[in-house]
Amino acid sequence: MRRVAEIAVSVGIVLLACMSCRAISSLVHDDQVVAKVGRYYLYKSELDKVIPESASPEDSMSLALQYINAWASDVVFLDVAESHLSKEDKDVTRELEEYRRSLLKYKYEQKYVNERLDTAVTESEITRYYEAWPEQFVLDVPIVKARYMRISADSPNLALIKKKMASTVVDDLVEADSLAYFSADTYTDYSGKWITVVMLARNFGVDYGTLMSRMDRSMVEMKDNSGKLNVAYIEDYIAAGETAPLEYCRDRIRDIIISVRKQTLINELERDLLEDARSKGKFEIL
């Protein structure tokens, strides 16, 4: 603990010296040691790398102190760890070698895959996957197509907008959008895509369960803490436990197909490298 105290005092003296504007300014502009912890030194050149040239003097000071404190914390921690760990515990040669191998393997895999991966996915491939694995697309929460607005409860256009936003006539929807533009704080049309009820609930500032409990047929209305009225017209609804429609799953399926292709390339690479090493006599089981 005495060693820790000595280190803390050393860091403290340097950091206290940095607290004035003049001292902090010198950290950024003078070519010198700006902090020390025991035998470790932090140089101005290292600060230059983290402080943008466009930063204001105030921001430069703040960034300098943040970096110095973070650096000192790391060094103090390392110093204490080295003084309390056994020689065996401090020997990380094997772990470093394992990490080096894993990192090199990962980097080559990424290079190999990026040079060969076909990212084009056809609609027929997406449809085939969806039809082959329907159990992967069972909904955890309901999804909806909806129109949402936040408006003053005493707005003279409230009733008309609600009527128009529940319509299926294009002209009515255009009118609802136009009226809401001038009368509502927010008007968002989610009817062109499926969204989760969880996402819709965020517009209301409530959780998913609360929103579901307030849903009356195809309309949801709730006042928020500011007295504003949140209104959503539910155009379509699919319950949790049912299979999501293809249009909702399309992007996810595309990602799955590409991910499978990546893994296939990696598996083939490992197999081919092993077979090549065996054929050239580089690999043999003794």
PDB file of C-alpha atoms in Angstrom:
ATOM      1  CA  MET A   1       0.000   0.000   0.000  1.00  0.00           C
ATOM      2  CA  ARG A   2       2.946   2.331   0.594  1.00  0.00           C
ATOM      3  CA  ARG A   3       3.910   1.853  -3.044  1.00  0.00           C
ATOM      4  CA  VAL A   4       0.377   2.785  -4.128  1.00  0.00           C
ATOM      5  CA  ALA A   5       0.484   5.881  -1.940  1.00  0.00           C
ATOM      6  CA  GLU A   6       3.805   6.965  -3.454  1.00  0.00           C
ATOM      7  CA  ILE A   7       2.400   6.533  -6.937  1.00  0.00           C
ATOM      8  CA  ALA A   8      -0.781   8.396  -6.065  1.00  0.00           C
ATOM      9  CA  VAL A   9       1.213  11.303  -4.645  1.00  0.00           C
ATOM     10  CA  SER A  10       3.370  11.415  -7.767  1.00  0.00           C
ATOM     11  CA  VAL A  11       0.348  11.469 -10.043  1.00  0.00           C
ATOM     12  CA  GLY A  12      -1.478  13.896  -7.802  1.00  0.00           C
ATOM     13  CA  ILE A  13       1.345  16.425  -7.857  1.00  0.00           C
ATOM     14  CA  VAL A  14       1.459  16.380 -11.644  1.00  0.00           C
ATOM     15  CA  LEU A  15      -2.312  16.567 -12.048  1.00  0.00           C
ATOM     16  CA  LEU A  16      -2.628  19.405  -9.549  1.00  0.00           C
ATOM     17  CA  ALA A  17      -0.039  21.283 -11.517  1.00  0.00           C
ATOM     18  CA  CYS A  18      -2.239  20.845 -14.561  1.00  0.00           C
ATOM     19  CA  MET A  19      -5.316  22.446 -13.047  1.00  0.00           C
ATOM     20  CA  SER A  20      -4.517  26.038 -13.999  1.00  0.00           C
ATOM     21  CA  CYS A  21      -5.272  27.235 -17.510  1.00  0.00           C
ATOM     22  CA  ARG A  22      -1.639  28.172 -18.062  1.00  0.00           C
ATOM     23  CA  ALA A  23      -0.395  24.748 -16.997  1.00  0.00           C
ATOM     24  CA  ILE A  24      -2.964  22.884 -19.085  1.00  0.00           C
ATOM     25  CA  SER A  25      -2.172  25.054 -22.065  1.00  0.00           C
ATOM     26  CA  SER A  26       1.477  24.093 -21.729  1.00  0.00           C
ATOM     27  CA  LEU A  27       0.486  20.426 -21.832  1.00  0.00           C
ATOM     28  CA  VAL A  28      -0.892  20.891 -25.277  1.00  0.00           C
ATOM     29  CA  HIS A  29       1.766  23.169 -26.713  1.00  0.00           C
ATOM     30  CA  ASP A  30       5.111  22.328 -25.039  1.00  0.00           C
ATOM     31  CA  ASP A  31       7.229  19.370 -26.082  1.00  0.00           C
ATOM     32  CA  GLN A  32       7.736  17.816 -22.665  1.00  0.00           C
ATOM     33  CA  VAL A  33       6.736  15.175 -20.155  1.00  0.00           C
ATOM     34  CA  VAL A  34       3.216  16.019 -19.030  1.00  0.00           C
ATOM     35  CA  ALA A  35       2.654  13.356 -16.353  1.00  0.00           C
ATOM     36  CA  LYS A  36       4.488  10.565 -14.570  1.00  0.00           C
ATOM     37  CA  VAL A  37       3.584   7.527 -12.523  1.00  0.00           C
ATOM     38  CA  GLY A  38       6.639   6.013 -10.888  1.00  0.00           C
ATOM     39  CA  ARG A  39       8.987   5.085 -13.716  1.00  0.00           C
ATOM     40  CA  TYR A  40       6.375   5.648 -16.416  1.00  0.00           C
ATOM     41  CA  TYR A  41       6.138   8.929 -18.332  1.00  0.00           C
ATOM     42  CA  LEU A  42       3.449  10.432 -20.547  1.00  0.00           C
ATOM     43  CA  TYR A  43       4.720  12.739 -23.283  1.00  0.00           C
ATOM     44  CA  LYS A  44       3.146  15.673 -25.050  1.00  0.00           C
ATOM     45  CA  SER A  45       3.407  13.840 -28.386  1.00  0.00           C
ATOM     46  CA  GLU A  46       0.900  11.276 -27.117  1.00  0.00           C
ATOM     47  CA  LEU A  47      -1.561  14.032 -26.222  1.00  0.00           C
ATOM     48  CA  ASP A  48      -1.228  15.458 -29.725  1.00  0.00           C
ATOM     49  CA  LYS A  49      -2.728  12.248 -31.100  1.00  0.00           C
ATOM     50  CA  VAL A  50      -5.978  12.613 -29.122  1.00  0.00           C
ATOM     51  CA  ILE A  51      -6.508  16.381 -29.237  1.00  0.00           C
ATOM     52  CA  PRO A  52      -7.847  17.605 -32.618  1.00  0.00           C
ATOM     53  CA  GLU A  53      -6.194  20.699 -34.048  1.00  0.00           C
ATOM     54  CA  SER A  54      -9.653  22.233 -34.455  1.00  0.00           C
ATOM     55  CA  ALA A  55     -10.476  21.875 -30.729  1.00  0.00           C
ATOM     56  CA  SER A  56     -11.055  25.068 -28.764  1.00  0.00           C
ATOM     57  CA  PRO A  57      -8.671  25.912 -25.868  1.00  0.00           C
ATOM     58  CA  GLU A  58     -11.345  24.822 -23.378  1.00  0.00           C
ATOM     59  CA  ASP A  59     -11.943  21.503 -25.172  1.00  0.00           C
ATOM     60  CA  SER A  60      -8.182  20.945 -25.460  1.00  0.00           C
ATOM     61  CA  MET A  61      -7.796  21.395 -21.707  1.00  0.00           C
ATOM     62  CA  SER A  62     -10.655  19.017 -20.982  1.00  0.00           C
ATOM     63  CA  LEU A  63      -9.390  16.340 -23.382  1.00  0.00           C
ATOM     64  CA  ALA A  64      -5.859  16.639 -22.001  1.00  0.00           C
ATOM     65  CA  LEU A  65      -6.955  16.083 -18.411  1.00  0.00           C
ATOM     66  CA  GLN A  66      -9.282  13.225 -19.380  1.00  0.00           C
ATOM     67  CA  TYR A  67      -6.490  11.454 -21.223  1.00  0.00           C
ATOM     68  CA  ILE A  68      -3.952  12.040 -18.437  1.00  0.00           C
ATOM     69  CA  ASN A  69      -6.309  10.667 -15.792  1.00  0.00           C
ATOM     70  CA  ALA A  70      -7.163   7.613 -17.898  1.00  0.00           C
ATOM     71  CA  TRP A  71      -3.479   6.961 -18.617  1.00  0.00           C
ATOM     72  CA  ALA A  72      -2.543   7.327 -14.935  1.00  0.00           C
ATOM     73  CA  SER A  73      -5.338   4.986 -13.873  1.00  0.00           C
ATOM     74  CA  ASP A  74      -4.123   2.288 -16.282  1.00  0.00           C
ATOM     75  CA  VAL A  75      -0.498   2.639 -15.199  1.00  0.00           C
ATOM     76  CA  VAL A  76      -1.326   2.594 -11.477  1.00  0.00           C
ATOM     77  CA  PHE A  77      -3.463  -0.508 -11.975  1.00  0.00           C
ATOM     78  CA  LEU A  78      -0.680  -2.218 -13.937  1.00  0.00           C
ATOM     79  CA  ASP A  79       1.922  -1.318 -11.323  1.00  0.00           C
ATOM     80  CA  VAL A  80      -0.186  -2.732  -8.495  1.00  0.00           C
ATOM     81  CA  ALA A  81      -0.967  -5.886 -10.485  1.00  0.00           C
ATOM     82  CA  GLU A  82       2.713  -6.521 -11.195  1.00  0.00           C
ATOM     83  CA  SER A  83       3.626  -6.076  -7.537  1.00  0.00           C
ATOM     84  CA  HIS A  84       0.933  -8.466  -6.275  1.00  0.00           C
ATOM     85  CA  LEU A  85       1.033 -11.241  -8.879  1.00  0.00           C
ATOM     86  CA  SER A  86       3.434 -14.168  -8.783  1.00  0.00           C
ATOM     87  CA  LYS A  87       6.030 -14.746 -11.463  1.00  0.00           C
ATOM     88  CA  GLU A  88       3.864 -17.509 -12.919  1.00  0.00           C
ATOM     89  CA  ASP A  89       0.778 -15.286 -12.998  1.00  0.00           C
ATOM     90  CA  LYS A  90       2.701 -12.530 -14.761  1.00  0.00           C
ATOM     91  CA  ASP A  91       3.906 -14.882 -17.493  1.00  0.00           C
ATOM     92  CA  VAL A  92       1.331 -14.331 -20.240  1.00  0.00           C
ATOM     93  CA  THR A  93       3.480 -15.641 -23.082  1.00  0.00           C
ATOM     94  CA  ARG A  94       1.109 -18.504 -23.895  1.00  0.00           C
ATOM     95  CA  GLU A  95      -1.994 -16.294 -23.776  1.00  0.00           C
ATOM     96  CA  LEU A  96      -0.359 -13.700 -26.017  1.00  0.00           C
ATOM     97  CA  GLU A  97       0.645 -16.347 -28.545  1.00  0.00           C
ATOM     98  CA  GLU A  98      -2.885 -17.798 -28.567  1.00  0.00           C
ATOM     99  CA  TYR A  99      -4.325 -14.335 -29.080  1.00  0.00           C
ATOM    100  CA  ARG A 100      -1.822 -13.612 -31.869  1.00  0.00           C
ATOM    101  CA  ARG A 101      -2.768 -16.831 -33.667  1.00  0.00           C
ATOM    102  CA  SER A 102      -6.486 -16.167 -33.312  1.00  0.00           C
ATOM    103  CA  LEU A 103      -6.102 -12.599 -34.547  1.00  0.00           C
ATOM    104  CA  LEU A 104      -4.029 -13.586 -37.586  1.00  0.00           C
ATOM    105  CA  LYS A 105      -6.462 -16.375 -38.425  1.00  0.00           C
ATOM    106  CA  TYR A 106      -9.412 -14.001 -38.118  1.00  0.00           C
ATOM    107  CA  LYS A 107      -7.759 -11.354 -40.311  1.00  0.00           C
ATOM    108  CA  TYR A 108      -6.967 -13.861 -43.048  1.00  0.00           C
ATOM    109  CA  GLU A 109     -10.477 -15.328 -42.879  1.00  0.00           C
ATOM    110  CA  GLN A 110     -11.925 -11.832 -43.325  1.00  0.00           C
ATOM    111  CA  LYS A 111      -9.620 -11.116 -46.282  1.00  0.00           C
ATOM    112  CA  TYR A 112     -10.414 -14.467 -47.889  1.00  0.00           C
ATOM    113  CA  VAL A 113     -14.174 -14.081 -47.418  1.00  0.00           C
ATOM    114  CA  ASN A 114     -14.289 -10.452 -48.580  1.00  0.00           C
ATOM    115  CA  GLU A 115     -12.526 -11.397 -51.812  1.00  0.00           C
ATOM    116  CA  ARG A 116     -14.940 -14.254 -52.596  1.00  0.00           C
ATOM    117  CA  LEU A 117     -18.284 -13.595 -50.915  1.00  0.00           C
ATOM    118  CA  ASP A 118     -21.302 -13.211 -53.187  1.00  0.00           C
ATOM    119  CA  THR A 119     -23.650 -10.766 -51.435  1.00  0.00           C
ATOM    120  CA  ALA A 120     -26.357 -10.813 -54.106  1.00  0.00           C
ATOM    121  CA  VAL A 121     -29.456 -12.599 -52.789  1.00  0.00           C
ATOM    122  CA  THR A 122     -32.392 -13.193 -55.123  1.00  0.00           C
ATOM    123  CA  GLU A 123     -36.042 -12.953 -54.164  1.00  0.00           C
ATOM    124  CA  SER A 124     -36.495 -16.653 -54.956  1.00  0.00           C
ATOM    125  CA  GLU A 125     -33.698 -17.564 -52.514  1.00  0.00           C
ATOM    126  CA  ILE A 126     -35.374 -15.483 -49.811  1.00  0.00           C
ATOM    127  CA  THR A 127     -38.756 -17.088 -50.493  1.00  0.00           C
ATOM    128  CA  ARG A 128     -37.323 -20.622 -50.459  1.00  0.00           C
ATOM    129  CA  TYR A 129     -35.623 -20.021 -47.118  1.00  0.00           C
ATOM    130  CA  TYR A 130     -38.771 -18.500 -45.624  1.00  0.00           C
ATOM    131  CA  GLU A 131     -40.884 -21.467 -46.732  1.00  0.00           C
ATOM    132  CA  ALA A 132     -38.292 -24.015 -45.578  1.00  0.00           C
ATOM    133  CA  TRP A 133     -37.826 -22.582 -42.075  1.00  0.00           C
ATOM    134  CA  PRO A 134     -41.142 -20.999 -40.951  1.00  0.00           C
ATOM    135  CA  GLU A 135     -40.444 -21.831 -37.313  1.00  0.00           C
ATOM    136  CA  GLN A 136     -37.606 -19.276 -37.329  1.00  0.00           C
ATOM    137  CA  PHE A 137     -40.063 -16.459 -37.963  1.00  0.00           C
ATOM    138  CA  VAL A 138     -42.597 -16.943 -35.188  1.00  0.00           C
ATOM    139  CA  LEU A 139     -43.235 -13.581 -33.533  1.00  0.00           C
ATOM    140  CA  ASP A 140     -42.200 -12.905 -29.936  1.00  0.00           C
ATOM    141  CA  VAL A 141     -44.308  -9.727 -29.840  1.00  0.00           C
ATOM    142  CA  PRO A 142     -47.161  -8.481 -32.039  1.00  0.00           C
ATOM    143  CA  ILE A 143     -46.437  -6.429 -35.137  1.00  0.00           C
ATOM    144  CA  VAL A 144     -48.645  -3.765 -36.664  1.00  0.00           C
ATOM    145  CA  LYS A 145     -49.124  -1.408 -39.555  1.00  0.00           C
ATOM    146  CA  ALA A 146     -50.307   1.872 -38.096  1.00  0.00           C
ATOM    147  CA  ARG A 147     -50.591   5.635 -38.307  1.00  0.00           C
ATOM    148  CA  TYR A 148     -49.605   7.663 -35.272  1.00  0.00           C
ATOM    149  CA  MET A 149     -49.967  11.280 -34.173  1.00  0.00           C
ATOM    150  CA  ARG A 150     -49.389  13.427 -31.106  1.00  0.00           C
ATOM    151  CA  ILE A 151     -51.758  16.383 -30.903  1.00  0.00           C
ATOM    152  CA  SER A 152     -53.371  18.805 -28.464  1.00  0.00           C
ATOM    153  CA  ALA A 153     -56.492  17.248 -26.977  1.00  0.00           C
ATOM    154  CA  ASP A 154     -58.466  20.417 -27.738  1.00  0.00           C
ATOM    155  CA  SER A 155     -57.360  20.743 -31.367  1.00  0.00           C
ATOM    156  CA  PRO A 156     -60.342  21.666 -33.591  1.00  0.00           C
ATOM    157  CA  ASN A 157     -59.034  19.263 -36.248  1.00  0.00           C
ATOM    158  CA  LEU A 158     -58.667  16.247 -33.932  1.00  0.00           C
ATOM    159  CA  ALA A 159     -61.895  14.464 -34.861  1.00  0.00           C
ATOM    160  CA  LEU A 160     -61.428  15.035 -38.588  1.00  0.00           C
ATOM    161  CA  ILE A 161     -57.815  13.834 -38.588  1.00  0.00           C
ATOM    162  CA  LYS A 162     -58.781  10.688 -36.664  1.00  0.00           C
ATOM    163  CA  LYS A 163     -61.507   9.984 -39.196  1.00  0.00           C
ATOM    164  CA  LYS A 164     -59.241  10.536 -42.179  1.00  0.00           C
ATOM    165  CA  MET A 165     -56.287   8.571 -40.764  1.00  0.00           C
ATOM    166  CA  ALA A 166     -58.557   5.533 -40.347  1.00  0.00           C
ATOM    167  CA  SER A 167     -59.641   5.662 -43.971  1.00  0.00           C
ATOM    168  CA  THR A 168     -58.432   3.421 -46.787  1.00  0.00           C
ATOM    169  CA  VAL A 169     -59.068   6.090 -49.417  1.00  0.00           C
ATOM    170  CA  VAL A 170     -55.850   7.653 -50.678  1.00  0.00           C
ATOM    171  CA  ASP A 171     -57.295  11.170 -50.821  1.00  0.00           C
ATOM    172  CA  ASP A 172     -58.421  10.892 -47.183  1.00  0.00           C
ATOM    173  CA  LEU A 173     -54.957   9.814 -46.089  1.00  0.00           C
ATOM    174  CA  VAL A 174     -53.375  12.700 -47.972  1.00  0.00           C
ATOM    175  CA  GLU A 175     -55.814  15.067 -46.257  1.00  0.00           C
ATOM    176  CA  ALA A 176     -55.037  13.546 -42.848  1.00  0.00           C
ATOM    177  CA  ASP A 177     -51.341  14.060 -43.463  1.00  0.00           C
ATOM    178  CA  SER A 178     -51.926  17.658 -44.561  1.00  0.00           C
ATOM    179  CA  LEU A 179     -54.141  18.504 -41.581  1.00  0.00           C
ATOM    180  CA  ALA A 180     -51.741  16.839 -39.149  1.00  0.00           C
ATOM    181  CA  TYR A 181     -48.817  18.798 -40.596  1.00  0.00           C
ATOM    182  CA  PHE A 182     -50.411  22.029 -39.380  1.00  0.00           C
ATOM    183  CA  SER A 183     -52.276  20.751 -36.292  1.00  0.00           C
ATOM    184  CA  ALA A 184     -50.291  17.872 -34.762  1.00  0.00           C
ATOM    185  CA  ASP A 185     -46.912  17.893 -33.026  1.00  0.00           C
ATOM    186  CA  THR A 186     -46.081  14.598 -34.732  1.00  0.00           C
ATOM    187  CA  TYR A 187     -47.695  12.528 -37.456  1.00  0.00           C
ATOM    188  CA  THR A 188     -46.007   9.321 -38.621  1.00  0.00           C
ATOM    189  CA  ASP A 189     -47.379   6.883 -41.170  1.00  0.00           C
ATOM    190  CA  TYR A 190     -46.198   3.345 -40.392  1.00  0.00           C
ATOM    191  CA  SER A 191     -48.827   1.773 -42.658  1.00  0.00           C
ATOM    192  CA  GLY A 192     -46.300   0.994 -45.371  1.00  0.00           C
ATOM    193  CA  LYS A 193     -44.275  -1.396 -43.231  1.00  0.00           C
ATOM    194  CA  TRP A 194     -44.611  -3.714 -40.256  1.00  0.00           C
ATOM    195  CA  ILE A 195     -43.294  -2.487 -36.913  1.00  0.00           C
ATOM    196  CA  THR A 196     -43.348  -4.122 -33.490  1.00  0.00           C
ATOM    197  CA  VAL A 197     -45.885  -2.967 -30.918  1.00  0.00           C
ATOM    198  CA  VAL A 198     -42.836  -2.262 -28.736  1.00  0.00           C
ATOM    199  CA  MET A 199     -41.680   0.351 -31.254  1.00  0.00           C
ATOM    200  CA  LEU A 200     -45.155   1.883 -31.450  1.00  0.00           C
ATOM    201  CA  ALA A 201     -45.341   1.994 -27.648  1.00  0.00           C
ATOM    202  CA  ARG A 202     -42.176   4.138 -27.568  1.00  0.00           C
ATOM    203  CA  ASN A 203     -44.095   6.848 -29.432  1.00  0.00           C
ATOM    204  CA  PHE A 204     -46.618   6.846 -26.587  1.00  0.00           C
ATOM    205  CA  GLY A 205     -43.886   6.856 -23.947  1.00  0.00           C
ATOM    206  CA  VAL A 206     -45.244   3.650 -22.382  1.00  0.00           C
ATOM    207  CA  ASP A 207     -44.298  -0.023 -22.311  1.00  0.00           C
ATOM    208  CA  TYR A 208     -45.685  -2.641 -24.658  1.00  0.00           C
ATOM    209  CA  GLY A 209     -48.069  -4.140 -22.083  1.00  0.00           C
ATOM    210  CA  THR A 210     -49.633  -0.775 -21.241  1.00  0.00           C
ATOM    211  CA  LEU A 211     -50.242   0.002 -24.897  1.00  0.00           C
ATOM    212  CA  MET A 212     -51.843  -3.398 -25.501  1.00  0.00           C
ATOM    213  CA  SER A 213     -54.188  -2.925 -22.541  1.00  0.00           C
ATOM    214  CA  ARG A 214     -55.396   0.395 -23.979  1.00  0.00           C
ATOM    215  CA  MET A 215     -55.982  -0.871 -27.505  1.00  0.00           C
ATOM    216  CA  ASP A 216     -59.675  -0.608 -28.451  1.00  0.00           C
ATOM    217  CA  ARG A 217     -60.297  -2.435 -31.706  1.00  0.00           C
ATOM    218  CA  SER A 218     -58.171  -0.542 -34.223  1.00  0.00           C
ATOM    219  CA  MET A 219     -57.627   2.692 -32.276  1.00  0.00           C
ATOM    220  CA  VAL A 220     -55.378   3.559 -29.335  1.00  0.00           C
ATOM    221  CA  GLU A 221     -55.631   6.876 -27.486  1.00  0.00           C
ATOM    222  CA  MET A 222     -53.582   7.971 -24.472  1.00  0.00           C
ATOM    223  CA  LYS A 223     -52.739  11.304 -22.885  1.00  0.00           C
ATOM    224  CA  ASP A 224     -49.135  11.862 -21.879  1.00  0.00           C
ATOM    225  CA  ASN A 225     -47.779  13.797 -18.900  1.00  0.00           C
ATOM    226  CA  SER A 226     -47.893  17.084 -20.806  1.00  0.00           C
ATOM    227  CA  GLY A 227     -51.578  16.697 -21.599  1.00  0.00           C
ATOM    228  CA  LYS A 228     -50.986  15.914 -25.266  1.00  0.00           C
ATOM    229  CA  LEU A 229     -53.097  13.201 -26.868  1.00  0.00           C
ATOM    230  CA  ASN A 230     -51.291  10.275 -28.501  1.00  0.00           C
ATOM    231  CA  VAL A 231     -53.406   8.517 -31.108  1.00  0.00           C
ATOM    232  CA  ALA A 232     -52.675   5.478 -33.271  1.00  0.00           C
ATOM    233  CA  TYR A 233     -54.876   3.846 -35.870  1.00  0.00           C
ATOM    234  CA  ILE A 234     -53.979   0.163 -36.271  1.00  0.00           C
ATOM    235  CA  GLU A 235     -54.417  -0.754 -39.919  1.00  0.00           C
ATOM    236  CA  ASP A 236     -53.216  -4.354 -39.581  1.00  0.00           C
ATOM    237  CA  TYR A 237     -52.162  -6.569 -36.688  1.00  0.00           C
ATOM    238  CA  ILE A 238     -50.419  -9.935 -36.286  1.00  0.00           C
ATOM    239  CA  ALA A 239     -50.321 -11.464 -32.813  1.00  0.00           C
ATOM    240  CA  ALA A 240     -47.328 -12.903 -30.984  1.00  0.00           C
ATOM    241  CA  GLY A 241     -46.965 -16.621 -31.632  1.00  0.00           C
ATOM    242  CA  GLU A 242     -47.962 -16.315 -35.276  1.00  0.00           C
ATOM    243  CA  THR A 243     -45.576 -16.484 -38.215  1.00  0.00           C
ATOM    244  CA  ALA A 244     -44.374 -13.101 -39.428  1.00  0.00           C
ATOM    245  CA  PRO A 245     -45.078 -12.261 -43.077  1.00  0.00           C
ATOM    246  CA  LEU A 246     -42.283 -12.548 -45.613  1.00  0.00           C
ATOM    247  CA  GLU A 247     -42.027  -8.783 -46.116  1.00  0.00           C
ATOM    248  CA  TYR A 248     -41.228  -8.345 -42.407  1.00  0.00           C
ATOM    249  CA  CYS A 249     -38.536 -11.052 -42.519  1.00  0.00           C
ATOM    250  CA  ARG A 250     -36.913 -10.197 -45.851  1.00  0.00           C
ATOM    251  CA  ASP A 251     -33.878  -8.266 -44.566  1.00  0.00           C
ATOM    252  CA  ARG A 252     -33.282 -10.784 -41.794  1.00  0.00           C
ATOM    253  CA  ILE A 253     -33.382 -13.692 -44.256  1.00  0.00           C
ATOM    254  CA  ARG A 254     -30.953 -11.913 -46.573  1.00  0.00           C
ATOM    255  CA  ASP A 255     -28.510 -11.507 -43.673  1.00  0.00           C
ATOM    256  CA  ILE A 256     -28.930 -15.177 -42.726  1.00  0.00           C
ATOM    257  CA  ILE A 257     -28.221 -16.364 -46.270  1.00  0.00           C
ATOM    258  CA  ILE A 258     -25.099 -14.196 -46.528  1.00  0.00           C
ATOM    259  CA  SER A 259     -23.944 -15.385 -43.096  1.00  0.00           C
ATOM    260  CA  VAL A 260     -24.338 -19.017 -44.188  1.00  0.00           C
ATOM    261  CA  ARG A 261     -22.287 -18.285 -47.295  1.00  0.00           C
ATOM    262  CA  LYS A 262     -19.553 -16.741 -45.144  1.00  0.00           C
ATOM    263  CA  GLN A 263     -19.389 -19.769 -42.877  1.00  0.00           C
ATOM    264  CA  THR A 264     -19.358 -22.105 -45.875  1.00  0.00           C
ATOM    265  CA  LEU A 265     -16.374 -20.244 -47.339  1.00  0.00           C
ATOM    266  CA  ILE A 266     -14.528 -20.454 -44.007  1.00  0.00           C
ATOM    267  CA  ASN A 267     -15.254 -24.180 -43.653  1.00  0.00           C
ATOM    268  CA  GLU A 268     -14.060 -24.811 -47.206  1.00  0.00           C
ATOM    269  CA  LEU A 269     -10.914 -22.758 -46.583  1.00  0.00           C
ATOM    270  CA  GLU A 270     -10.021 -24.787 -43.480  1.00  0.00           C
ATOM    271  CA  ARG A 271     -10.665 -28.051 -45.314  1.00  0.00           C
ATOM    272  CA  ASP A 272      -8.662 -27.034 -48.395  1.00  0.00           C
ATOM    273  CA  LEU A 273      -5.702 -25.774 -46.358  1.00  0.00           C
ATOM    274  CA  LEU A 274      -5.561 -29.004 -44.383  1.00  0.00           C
ATOM    275  CA  GLU A 275      -5.786 -31.159 -47.511  1.00  0.00           C
ATOM    276  CA  ASP A 276      -3.107 -29.065 -49.213  1.00  0.00           C
ATOM    277  CA  ALA A 277      -0.775 -29.403 -46.221  1.00  0.00           C
ATOM    278  CA  ARG A 278      -1.366 -33.166 -46.169  1.00  0.00           C
ATOM    279  CA  SER A 279      -0.744 -33.576 -49.907  1.00  0.00           C
ATOM    280  CA  LYS A 280       2.538 -31.631 -49.657  1.00  0.00           C
ATOM    281  CA  GLY A 281       3.741 -33.631 -46.681  1.00  0.00           C
ATOM    282  CA  LYS A 282       3.567 -30.679 -44.312  1.00  0.00           C
ATOM    283  CA  PHE A 283       0.972 -32.391 -42.138  1.00  0.00           C
ATOM    284  CA  GLU A 284       1.071 -35.953 -40.897  1.00  0.00           C
ATOM    285  CA  ILE A 285      -0.212 -37.801 -37.863  1.00  0.00           C
ATOM    286  CA  LEU A 286       2.638 -39.709 -36.212  1.00  0.00           C
TER     287      LEU A 286
END
